mmCIF file of C-alpha atoms in Angstrom:
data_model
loop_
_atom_site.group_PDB
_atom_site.id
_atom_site.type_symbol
_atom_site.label_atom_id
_atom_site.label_comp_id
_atom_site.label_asym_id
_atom_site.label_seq_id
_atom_site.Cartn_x
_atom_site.Cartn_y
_atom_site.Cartn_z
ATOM 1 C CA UNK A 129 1.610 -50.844 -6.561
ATOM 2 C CA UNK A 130 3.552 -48.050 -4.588
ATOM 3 C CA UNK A 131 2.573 -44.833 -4.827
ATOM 4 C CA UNK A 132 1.401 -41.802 -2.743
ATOM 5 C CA UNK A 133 -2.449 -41.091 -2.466
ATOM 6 C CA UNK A 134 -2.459 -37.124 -2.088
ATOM 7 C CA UNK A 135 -5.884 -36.992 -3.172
ATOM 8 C CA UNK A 136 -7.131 -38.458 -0.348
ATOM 9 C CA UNK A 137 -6.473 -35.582 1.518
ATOM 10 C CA UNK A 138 -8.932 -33.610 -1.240
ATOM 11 C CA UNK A 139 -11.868 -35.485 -1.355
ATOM 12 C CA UNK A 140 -14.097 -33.217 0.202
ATOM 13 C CA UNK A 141 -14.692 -29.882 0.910
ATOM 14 C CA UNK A 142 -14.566 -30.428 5.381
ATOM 15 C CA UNK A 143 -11.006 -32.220 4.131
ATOM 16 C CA UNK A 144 -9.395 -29.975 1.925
ATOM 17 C CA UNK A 145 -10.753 -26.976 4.692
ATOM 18 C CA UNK A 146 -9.324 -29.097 7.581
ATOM 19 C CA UNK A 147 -5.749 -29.357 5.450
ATOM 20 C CA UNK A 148 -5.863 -25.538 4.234
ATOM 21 C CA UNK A 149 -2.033 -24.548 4.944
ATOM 22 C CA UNK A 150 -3.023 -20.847 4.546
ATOM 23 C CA UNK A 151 -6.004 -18.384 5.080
ATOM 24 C CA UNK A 152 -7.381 -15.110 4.536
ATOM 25 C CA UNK A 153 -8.899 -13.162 7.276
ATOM 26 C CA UNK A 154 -10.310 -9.664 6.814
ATOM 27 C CA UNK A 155 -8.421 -8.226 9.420
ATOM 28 C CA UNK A 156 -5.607 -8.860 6.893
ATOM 29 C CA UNK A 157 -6.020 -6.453 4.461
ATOM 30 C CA UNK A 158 -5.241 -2.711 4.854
ATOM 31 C CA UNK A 159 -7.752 -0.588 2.461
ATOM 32 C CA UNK A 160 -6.546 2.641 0.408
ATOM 33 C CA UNK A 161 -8.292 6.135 0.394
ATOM 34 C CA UNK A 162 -8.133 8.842 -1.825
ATOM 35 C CA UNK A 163 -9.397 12.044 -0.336
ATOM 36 C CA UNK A 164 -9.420 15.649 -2.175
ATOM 37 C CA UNK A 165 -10.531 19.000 -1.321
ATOM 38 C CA UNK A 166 -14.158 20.148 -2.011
ATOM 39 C CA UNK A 167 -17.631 19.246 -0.812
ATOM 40 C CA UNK A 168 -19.854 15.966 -1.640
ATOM 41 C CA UNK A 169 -17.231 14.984 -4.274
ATOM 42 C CA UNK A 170 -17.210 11.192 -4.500
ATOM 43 C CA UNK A 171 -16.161 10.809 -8.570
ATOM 44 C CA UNK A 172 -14.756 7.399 -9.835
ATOM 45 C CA UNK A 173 -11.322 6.899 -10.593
ATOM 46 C CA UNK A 174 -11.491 6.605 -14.761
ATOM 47 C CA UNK A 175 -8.963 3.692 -14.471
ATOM 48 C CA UNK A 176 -9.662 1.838 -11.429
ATOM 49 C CA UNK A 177 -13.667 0.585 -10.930
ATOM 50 C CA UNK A 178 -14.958 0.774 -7.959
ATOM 51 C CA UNK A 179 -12.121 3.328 -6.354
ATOM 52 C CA UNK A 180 -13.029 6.712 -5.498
ATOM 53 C CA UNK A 181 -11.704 10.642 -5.011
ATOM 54 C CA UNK A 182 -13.628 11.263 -1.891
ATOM 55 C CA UNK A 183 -14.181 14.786 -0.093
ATOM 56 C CA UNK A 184 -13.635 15.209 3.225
ATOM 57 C CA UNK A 185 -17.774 15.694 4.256
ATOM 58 C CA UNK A 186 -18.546 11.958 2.891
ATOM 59 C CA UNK A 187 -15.613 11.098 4.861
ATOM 60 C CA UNK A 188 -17.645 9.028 7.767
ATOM 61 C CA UNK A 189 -19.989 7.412 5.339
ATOM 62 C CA UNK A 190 -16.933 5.497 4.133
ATOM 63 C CA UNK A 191 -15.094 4.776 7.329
ATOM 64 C CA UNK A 192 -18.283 3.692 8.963
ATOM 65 C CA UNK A 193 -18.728 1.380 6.214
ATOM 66 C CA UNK A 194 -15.041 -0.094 6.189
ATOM 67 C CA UNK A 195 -15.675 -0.731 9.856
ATOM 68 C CA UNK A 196 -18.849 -2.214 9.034
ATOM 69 C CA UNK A 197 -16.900 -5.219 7.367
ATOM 70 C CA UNK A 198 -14.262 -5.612 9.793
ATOM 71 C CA UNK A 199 -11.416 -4.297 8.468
ATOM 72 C CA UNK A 200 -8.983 -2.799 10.779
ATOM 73 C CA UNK A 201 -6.408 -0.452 8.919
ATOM 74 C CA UNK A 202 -6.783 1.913 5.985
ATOM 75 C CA UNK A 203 -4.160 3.923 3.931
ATOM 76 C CA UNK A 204 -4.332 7.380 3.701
ATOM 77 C CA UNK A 205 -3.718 9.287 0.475
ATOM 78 C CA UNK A 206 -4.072 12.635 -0.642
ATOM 79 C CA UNK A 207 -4.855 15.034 -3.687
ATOM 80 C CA UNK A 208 -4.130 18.365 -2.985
ATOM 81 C CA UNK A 209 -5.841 21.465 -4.454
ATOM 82 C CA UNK A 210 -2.487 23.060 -5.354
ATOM 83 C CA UNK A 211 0.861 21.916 -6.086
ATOM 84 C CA UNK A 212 4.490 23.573 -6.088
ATOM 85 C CA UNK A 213 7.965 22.693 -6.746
ATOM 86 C CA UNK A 214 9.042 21.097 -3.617
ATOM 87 C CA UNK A 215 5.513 19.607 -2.041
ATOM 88 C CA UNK A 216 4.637 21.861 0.686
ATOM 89 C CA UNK A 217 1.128 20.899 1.133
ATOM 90 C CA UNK A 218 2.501 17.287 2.365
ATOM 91 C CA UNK A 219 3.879 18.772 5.309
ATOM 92 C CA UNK A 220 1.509 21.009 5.728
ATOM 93 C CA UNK A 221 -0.659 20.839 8.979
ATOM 94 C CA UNK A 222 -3.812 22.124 7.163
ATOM 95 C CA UNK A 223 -3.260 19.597 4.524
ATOM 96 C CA UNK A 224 -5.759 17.217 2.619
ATOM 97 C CA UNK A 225 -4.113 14.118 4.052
ATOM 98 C CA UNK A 226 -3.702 16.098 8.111
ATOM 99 C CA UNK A 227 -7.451 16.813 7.717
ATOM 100 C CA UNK A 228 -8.413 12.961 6.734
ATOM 101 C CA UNK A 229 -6.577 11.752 9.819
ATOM 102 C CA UNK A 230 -7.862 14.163 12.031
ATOM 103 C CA UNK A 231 -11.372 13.513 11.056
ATOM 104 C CA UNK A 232 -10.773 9.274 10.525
ATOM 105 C CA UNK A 233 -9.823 9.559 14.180
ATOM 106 C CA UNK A 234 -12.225 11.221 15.135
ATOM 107 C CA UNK A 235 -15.649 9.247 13.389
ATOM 108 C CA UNK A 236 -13.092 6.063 14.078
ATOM 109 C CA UNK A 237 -10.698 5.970 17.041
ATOM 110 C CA UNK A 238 -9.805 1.978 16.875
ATOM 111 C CA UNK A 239 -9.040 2.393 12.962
ATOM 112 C CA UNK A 240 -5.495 2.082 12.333
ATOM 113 C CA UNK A 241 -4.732 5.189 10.186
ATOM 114 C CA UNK A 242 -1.175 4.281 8.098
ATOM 115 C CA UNK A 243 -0.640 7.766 6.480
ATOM 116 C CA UNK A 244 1.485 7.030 3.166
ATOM 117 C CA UNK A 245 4.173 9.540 2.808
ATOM 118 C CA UNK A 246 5.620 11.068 -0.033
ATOM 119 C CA UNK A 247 5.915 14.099 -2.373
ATOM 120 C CA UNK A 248 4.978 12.974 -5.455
ATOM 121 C CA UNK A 249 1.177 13.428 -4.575
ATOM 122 C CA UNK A 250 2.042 17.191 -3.610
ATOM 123 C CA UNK A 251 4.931 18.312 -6.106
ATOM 124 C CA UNK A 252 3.959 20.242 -9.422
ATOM 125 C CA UNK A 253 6.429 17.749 -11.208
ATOM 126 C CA UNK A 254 5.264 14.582 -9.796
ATOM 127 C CA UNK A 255 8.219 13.025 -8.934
ATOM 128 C CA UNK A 256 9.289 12.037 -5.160
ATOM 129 C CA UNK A 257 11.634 14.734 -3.890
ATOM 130 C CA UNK A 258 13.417 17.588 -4.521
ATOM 131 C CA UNK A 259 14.527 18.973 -8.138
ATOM 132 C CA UNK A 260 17.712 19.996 -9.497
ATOM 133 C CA UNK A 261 18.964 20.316 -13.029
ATOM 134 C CA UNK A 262 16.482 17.848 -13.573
ATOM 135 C CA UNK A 263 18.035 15.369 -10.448
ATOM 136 C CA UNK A 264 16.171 14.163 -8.002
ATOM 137 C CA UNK A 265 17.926 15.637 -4.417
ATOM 138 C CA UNK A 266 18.178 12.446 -2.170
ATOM 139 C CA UNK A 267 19.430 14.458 1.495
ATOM 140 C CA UNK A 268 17.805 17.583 0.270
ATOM 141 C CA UNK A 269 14.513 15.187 0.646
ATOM 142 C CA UNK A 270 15.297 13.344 3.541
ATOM 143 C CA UNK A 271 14.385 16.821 5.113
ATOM 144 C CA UNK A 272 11.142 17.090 3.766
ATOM 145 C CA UNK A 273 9.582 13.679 4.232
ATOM 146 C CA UNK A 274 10.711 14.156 8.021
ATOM 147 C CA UNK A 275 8.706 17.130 8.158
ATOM 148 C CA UNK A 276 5.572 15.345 6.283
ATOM 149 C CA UNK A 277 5.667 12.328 8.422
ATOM 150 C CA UNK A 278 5.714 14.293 11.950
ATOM 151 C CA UNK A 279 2.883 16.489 10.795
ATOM 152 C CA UNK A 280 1.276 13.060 9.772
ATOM 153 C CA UNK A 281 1.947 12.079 13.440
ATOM 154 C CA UNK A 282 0.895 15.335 15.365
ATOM 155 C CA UNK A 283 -2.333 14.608 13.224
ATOM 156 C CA UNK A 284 -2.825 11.403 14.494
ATOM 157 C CA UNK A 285 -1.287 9.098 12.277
ATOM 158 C CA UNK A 286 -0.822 5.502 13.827
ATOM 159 C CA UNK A 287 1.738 4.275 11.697
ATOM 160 C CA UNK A 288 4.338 6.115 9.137
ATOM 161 C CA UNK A 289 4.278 4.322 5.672
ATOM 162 C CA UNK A 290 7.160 6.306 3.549
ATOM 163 C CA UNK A 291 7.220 5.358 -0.206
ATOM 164 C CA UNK A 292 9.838 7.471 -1.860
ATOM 165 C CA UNK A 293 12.744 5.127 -2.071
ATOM 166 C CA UNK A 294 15.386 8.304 -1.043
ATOM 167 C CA UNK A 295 18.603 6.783 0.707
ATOM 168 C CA UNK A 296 18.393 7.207 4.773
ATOM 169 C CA UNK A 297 14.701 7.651 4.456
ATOM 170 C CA UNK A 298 13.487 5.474 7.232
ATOM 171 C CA UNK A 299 16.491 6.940 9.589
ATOM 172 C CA UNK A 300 15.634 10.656 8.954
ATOM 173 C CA UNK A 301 11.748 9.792 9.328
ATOM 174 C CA UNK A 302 12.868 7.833 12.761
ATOM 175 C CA UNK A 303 15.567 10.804 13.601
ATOM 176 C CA UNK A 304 12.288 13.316 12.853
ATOM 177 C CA UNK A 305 9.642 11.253 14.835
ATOM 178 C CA UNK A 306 11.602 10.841 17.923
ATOM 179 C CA UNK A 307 12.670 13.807 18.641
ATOM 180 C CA UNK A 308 8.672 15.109 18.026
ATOM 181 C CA UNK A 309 8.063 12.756 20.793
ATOM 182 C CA UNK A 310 6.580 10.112 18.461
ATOM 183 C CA UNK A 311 8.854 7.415 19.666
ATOM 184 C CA UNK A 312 5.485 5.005 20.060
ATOM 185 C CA UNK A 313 4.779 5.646 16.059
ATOM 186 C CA UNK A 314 6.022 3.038 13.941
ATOM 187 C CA UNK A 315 7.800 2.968 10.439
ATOM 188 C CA UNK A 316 5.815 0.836 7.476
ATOM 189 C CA UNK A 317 8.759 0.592 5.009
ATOM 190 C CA UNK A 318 7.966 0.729 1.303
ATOM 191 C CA UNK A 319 11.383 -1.231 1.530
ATOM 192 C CA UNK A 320 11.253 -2.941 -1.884
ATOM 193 C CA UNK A 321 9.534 -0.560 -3.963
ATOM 194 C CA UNK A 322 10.186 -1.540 -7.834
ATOM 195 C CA UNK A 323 10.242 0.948 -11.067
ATOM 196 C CA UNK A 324 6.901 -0.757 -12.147
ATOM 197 C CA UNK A 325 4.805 -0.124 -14.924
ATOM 198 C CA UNK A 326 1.566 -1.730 -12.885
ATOM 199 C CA UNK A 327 1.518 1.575 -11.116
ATOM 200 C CA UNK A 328 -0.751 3.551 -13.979
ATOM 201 C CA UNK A 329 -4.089 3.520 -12.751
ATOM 202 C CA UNK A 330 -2.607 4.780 -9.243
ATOM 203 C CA UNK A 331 -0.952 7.617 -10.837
ATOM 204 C CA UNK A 332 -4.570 8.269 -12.384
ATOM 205 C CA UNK A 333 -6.078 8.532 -8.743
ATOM 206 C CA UNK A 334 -3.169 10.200 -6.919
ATOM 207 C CA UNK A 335 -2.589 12.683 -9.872
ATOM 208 C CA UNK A 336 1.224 12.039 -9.531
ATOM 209 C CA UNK A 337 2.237 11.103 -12.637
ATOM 210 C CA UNK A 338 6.274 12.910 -13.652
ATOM 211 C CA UNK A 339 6.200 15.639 -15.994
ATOM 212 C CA UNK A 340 9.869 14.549 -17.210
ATOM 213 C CA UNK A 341 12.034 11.793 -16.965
ATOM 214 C CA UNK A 342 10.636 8.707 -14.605
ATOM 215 C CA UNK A 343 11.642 7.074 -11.521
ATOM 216 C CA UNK A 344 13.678 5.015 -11.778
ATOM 217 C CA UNK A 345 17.015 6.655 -10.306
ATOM 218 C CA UNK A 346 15.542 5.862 -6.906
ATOM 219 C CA UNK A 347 12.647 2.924 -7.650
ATOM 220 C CA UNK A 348 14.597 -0.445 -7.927
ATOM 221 C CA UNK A 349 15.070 -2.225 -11.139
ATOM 222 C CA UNK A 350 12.215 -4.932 -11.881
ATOM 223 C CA UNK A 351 14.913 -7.650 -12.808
ATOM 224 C CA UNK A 352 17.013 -7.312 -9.324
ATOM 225 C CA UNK A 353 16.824 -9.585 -6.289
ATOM 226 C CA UNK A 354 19.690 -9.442 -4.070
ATOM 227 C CA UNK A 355 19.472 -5.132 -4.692
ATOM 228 C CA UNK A 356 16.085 -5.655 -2.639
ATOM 229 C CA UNK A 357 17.644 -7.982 0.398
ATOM 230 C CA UNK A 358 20.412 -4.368 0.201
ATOM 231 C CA UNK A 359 17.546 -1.944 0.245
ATOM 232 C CA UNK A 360 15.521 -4.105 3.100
ATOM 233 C CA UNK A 361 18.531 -4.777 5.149
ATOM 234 C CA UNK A 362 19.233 -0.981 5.147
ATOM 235 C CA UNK A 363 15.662 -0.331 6.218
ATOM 236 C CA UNK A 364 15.786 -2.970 9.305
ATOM 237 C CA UNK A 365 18.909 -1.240 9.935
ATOM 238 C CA UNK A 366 17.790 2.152 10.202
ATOM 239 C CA UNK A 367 15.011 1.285 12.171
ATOM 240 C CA UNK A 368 12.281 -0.160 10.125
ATOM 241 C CA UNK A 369 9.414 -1.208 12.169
ATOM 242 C CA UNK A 370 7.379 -3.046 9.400
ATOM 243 C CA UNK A 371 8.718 -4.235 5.774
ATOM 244 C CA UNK A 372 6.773 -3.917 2.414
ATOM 245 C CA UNK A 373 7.260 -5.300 -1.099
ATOM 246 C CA UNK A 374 5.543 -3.612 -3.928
ATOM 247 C CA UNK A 375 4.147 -4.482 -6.605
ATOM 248 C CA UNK A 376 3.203 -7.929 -4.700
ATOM 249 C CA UNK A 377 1.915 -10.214 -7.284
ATOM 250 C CA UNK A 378 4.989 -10.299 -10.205
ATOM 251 C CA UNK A 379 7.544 -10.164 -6.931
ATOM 252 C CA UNK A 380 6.347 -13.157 -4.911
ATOM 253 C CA UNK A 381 9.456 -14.219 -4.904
ATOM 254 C CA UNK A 382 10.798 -11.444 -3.195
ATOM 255 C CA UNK A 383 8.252 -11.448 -0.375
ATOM 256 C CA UNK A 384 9.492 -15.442 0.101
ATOM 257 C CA UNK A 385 12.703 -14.260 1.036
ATOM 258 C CA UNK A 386 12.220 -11.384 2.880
ATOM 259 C CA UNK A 387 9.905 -13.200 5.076
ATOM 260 C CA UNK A 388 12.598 -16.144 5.561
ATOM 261 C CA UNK A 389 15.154 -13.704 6.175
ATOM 262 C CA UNK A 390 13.586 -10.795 8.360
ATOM 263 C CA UNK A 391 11.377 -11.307 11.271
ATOM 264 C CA UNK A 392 9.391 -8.009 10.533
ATOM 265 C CA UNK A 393 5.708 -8.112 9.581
ATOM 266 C CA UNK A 394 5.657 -8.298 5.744
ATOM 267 C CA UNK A 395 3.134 -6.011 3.898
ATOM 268 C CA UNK A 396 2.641 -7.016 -0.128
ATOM 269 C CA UNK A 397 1.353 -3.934 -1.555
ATOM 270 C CA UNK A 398 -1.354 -5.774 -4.628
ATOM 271 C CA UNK A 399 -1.268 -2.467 -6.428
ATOM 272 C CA UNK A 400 -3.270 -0.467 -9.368
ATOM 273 C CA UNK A 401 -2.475 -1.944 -12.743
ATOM 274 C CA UNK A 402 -3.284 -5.526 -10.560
ATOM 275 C CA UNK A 403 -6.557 -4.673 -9.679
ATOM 276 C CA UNK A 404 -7.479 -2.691 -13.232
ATOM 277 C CA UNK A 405 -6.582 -5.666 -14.744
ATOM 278 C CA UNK A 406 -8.475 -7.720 -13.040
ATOM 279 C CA UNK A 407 -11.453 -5.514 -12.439
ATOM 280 C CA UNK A 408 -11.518 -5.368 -16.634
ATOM 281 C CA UNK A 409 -11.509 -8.429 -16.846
ATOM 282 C CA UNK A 410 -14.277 -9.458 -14.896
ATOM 283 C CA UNK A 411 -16.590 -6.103 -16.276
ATOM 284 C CA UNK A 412 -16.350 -8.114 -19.371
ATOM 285 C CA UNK A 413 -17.243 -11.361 -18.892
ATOM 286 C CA UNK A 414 -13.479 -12.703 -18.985
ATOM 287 C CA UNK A 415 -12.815 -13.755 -15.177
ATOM 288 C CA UNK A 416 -14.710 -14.994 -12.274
ATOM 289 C CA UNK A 417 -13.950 -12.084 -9.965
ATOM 290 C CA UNK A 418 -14.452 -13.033 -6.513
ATOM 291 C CA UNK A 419 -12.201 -16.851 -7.456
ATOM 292 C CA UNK A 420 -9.689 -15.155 -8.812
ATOM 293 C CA UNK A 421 -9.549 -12.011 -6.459
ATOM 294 C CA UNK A 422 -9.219 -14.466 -3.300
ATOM 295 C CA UNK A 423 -6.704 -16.648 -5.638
ATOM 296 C CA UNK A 424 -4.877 -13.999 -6.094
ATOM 297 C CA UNK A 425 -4.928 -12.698 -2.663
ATOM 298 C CA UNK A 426 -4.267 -15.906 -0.876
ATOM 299 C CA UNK A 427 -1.233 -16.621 -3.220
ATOM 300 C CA UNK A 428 0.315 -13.213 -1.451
ATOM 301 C CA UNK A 429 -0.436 -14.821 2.312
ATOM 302 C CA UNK A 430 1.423 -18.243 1.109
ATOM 303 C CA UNK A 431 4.359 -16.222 -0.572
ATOM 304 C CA UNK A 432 4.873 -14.760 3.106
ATOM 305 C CA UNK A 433 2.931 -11.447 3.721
ATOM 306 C CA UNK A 434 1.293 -10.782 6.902
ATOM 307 C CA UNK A 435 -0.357 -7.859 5.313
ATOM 308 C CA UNK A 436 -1.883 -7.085 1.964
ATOM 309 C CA UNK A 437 -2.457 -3.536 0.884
ATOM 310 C CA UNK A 438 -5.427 -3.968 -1.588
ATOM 311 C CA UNK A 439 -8.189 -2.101 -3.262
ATOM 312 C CA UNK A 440 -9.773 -5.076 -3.166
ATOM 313 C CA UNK A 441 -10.121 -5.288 0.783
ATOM 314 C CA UNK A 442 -14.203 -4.228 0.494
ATOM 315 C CA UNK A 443 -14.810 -6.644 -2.011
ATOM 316 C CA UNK A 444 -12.877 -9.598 -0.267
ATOM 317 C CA UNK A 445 -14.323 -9.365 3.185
ATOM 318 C CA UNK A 446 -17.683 -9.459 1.876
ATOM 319 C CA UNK A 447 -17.127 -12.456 0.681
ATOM 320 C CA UNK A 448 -14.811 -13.692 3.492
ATOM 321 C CA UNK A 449 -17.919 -12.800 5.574
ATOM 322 C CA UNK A 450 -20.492 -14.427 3.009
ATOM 323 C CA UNK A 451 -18.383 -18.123 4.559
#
């Protein structure tokens, strides 16, 4: 008989690690942070075990602790005390997500501090730019998240991670950056950002959740493919120094073809409602967490990402480093 013998390539545990086509390492994973105003406030995010609002004193317990397991990058987010109509506090130089960086850099020099910028976080409506008659103001915007991401810079921000999905938004951030003298700051594109409904839990922990209407005038449509190779050729075009896709794990198709199409680094962003789901699953009984975690995780390296955004990044290089 004539046939192919792929399992001999399987038949041990040395083999099939000697074969392995892909692999996680710890210093792939960037790790999100969620810090709001107050003292010793460290209060669990109702939605999302294991995540945390964190005050700005317990601030180096954390980072020391993230270093601690090897992981290289974090994402900064921010909960503000106050809100208004068009987001000041994100551009604001005394603001929550100015004083994290400041202070990460500070307790953690060789961190690299991605500062995730938006308005939703910071606007008493919750959407992503400016309002009127109930539209969302795409140039009106442009202005704003310019303003947020070189106060993000001047605060020590090593990379510029814009998430609104406004037109032009990577050229106005680049426009802003340079001339602040930021030319060494690079751009982490939320390039392919999709109207998802896996971003609940997130919209728990960043208290951004719209008061009308939704997103999806400026978030792509969930069933669209060649609209994201338009939105991410845009974004190399304008001066995109890194390319994301989020949600990752329902869009791994999408991360295939940006990566065979683009030579940027490739972020997958393995959001919220991915890692409730999974974290519910395993509180009761349902899942193996850690298997299906790195399963999961891995299956975003194959797909093509260089870089996964994950609230899972703690969990997996502990037992990355248990190997």
């Amino acid at each position: 008989m004539n046939f192919q013998r792929h399992r001999r390539l399987r038949k041990s545990a040395s083999m099939r690690s000697l074969v392995r086509e892909t692999h996680l390492h710890v210093s792939d994973f960037i790790y999100p942070l969620f810090f709001v105003e107050g003292e010793n406030v460290k209060k669990e995010v109702p939605s999302m075990p294991g995540v945390y609002h964190l005050s700005l004193d317990l601030l180096q317990e954390e980072v020391k602790e993230i270093e601690s397991l090897g992981i290289q990058s974090i994402i900064v987010f921010g909960v503000p005390a106050e809100k208004d109509e068009c987001g000041s506090s994100a551009y604001d130089h005394n603001g929550i997500v100015q004083k994290a960086i400041s202070q990460i850099k500070e307790v953690a020099p060789s961190l690299t501090v991605i500062a995730d910028t938006c308005l939703c976080q910071f606007t008493d409506h919750g959407h992503c730019g400016v309002i009127e008659n109930g539209e969302v103001l795409n140039d009106e915007t442009l202005t704003l998240l310019a303003k947020t991401a070189v106060s993000q810079a001047k605060a020590g921000a090593d990379i510029i991670a814009p998430s609104n999905m406004m037109d032009g938004f990577v050229a106005a951030i680049r426009q802003g950056l340079d001339e602040a003298g930021f030319y060494d700051v690079p751009i982490m594109s939320y390039a392919v950002k999709y109207a998802s409904s896996f971003y609940g839990p997130f919209r728990d922990a960043a208290h951004s959740t719209p008061q009308f209407g939704d997103r999806k005038t400026y978030q792509m449509d969930p069933a669209n493919r060649l609209e994201a190779l338009r939105e991410a050729e845009s974004d190399v075009a304008e001066g995109a120094d890194f390319l994301m896709v989020k949600p990752a794990l329902s869009y791994l198709d999408i991360l295939r073809e940006l990566k065979d199409r683009y030579p940027l680094p490739l972020v997958a962003y393995n959001v919220s409602g991915e890692y409730s789901m999974i974290k519910a699953a395993a509180i009761n009984g349902w899942v193996d967490e850690k298997s299906i975690v790195l399963e999961k995780l891995i299956s975003m390296k194959r797909a093509g990402a260089d870089l996964i955004i994950t609230y899972f990044a703690k969990d997996a290089a502990r037992w990355l480093n248990e190997k």
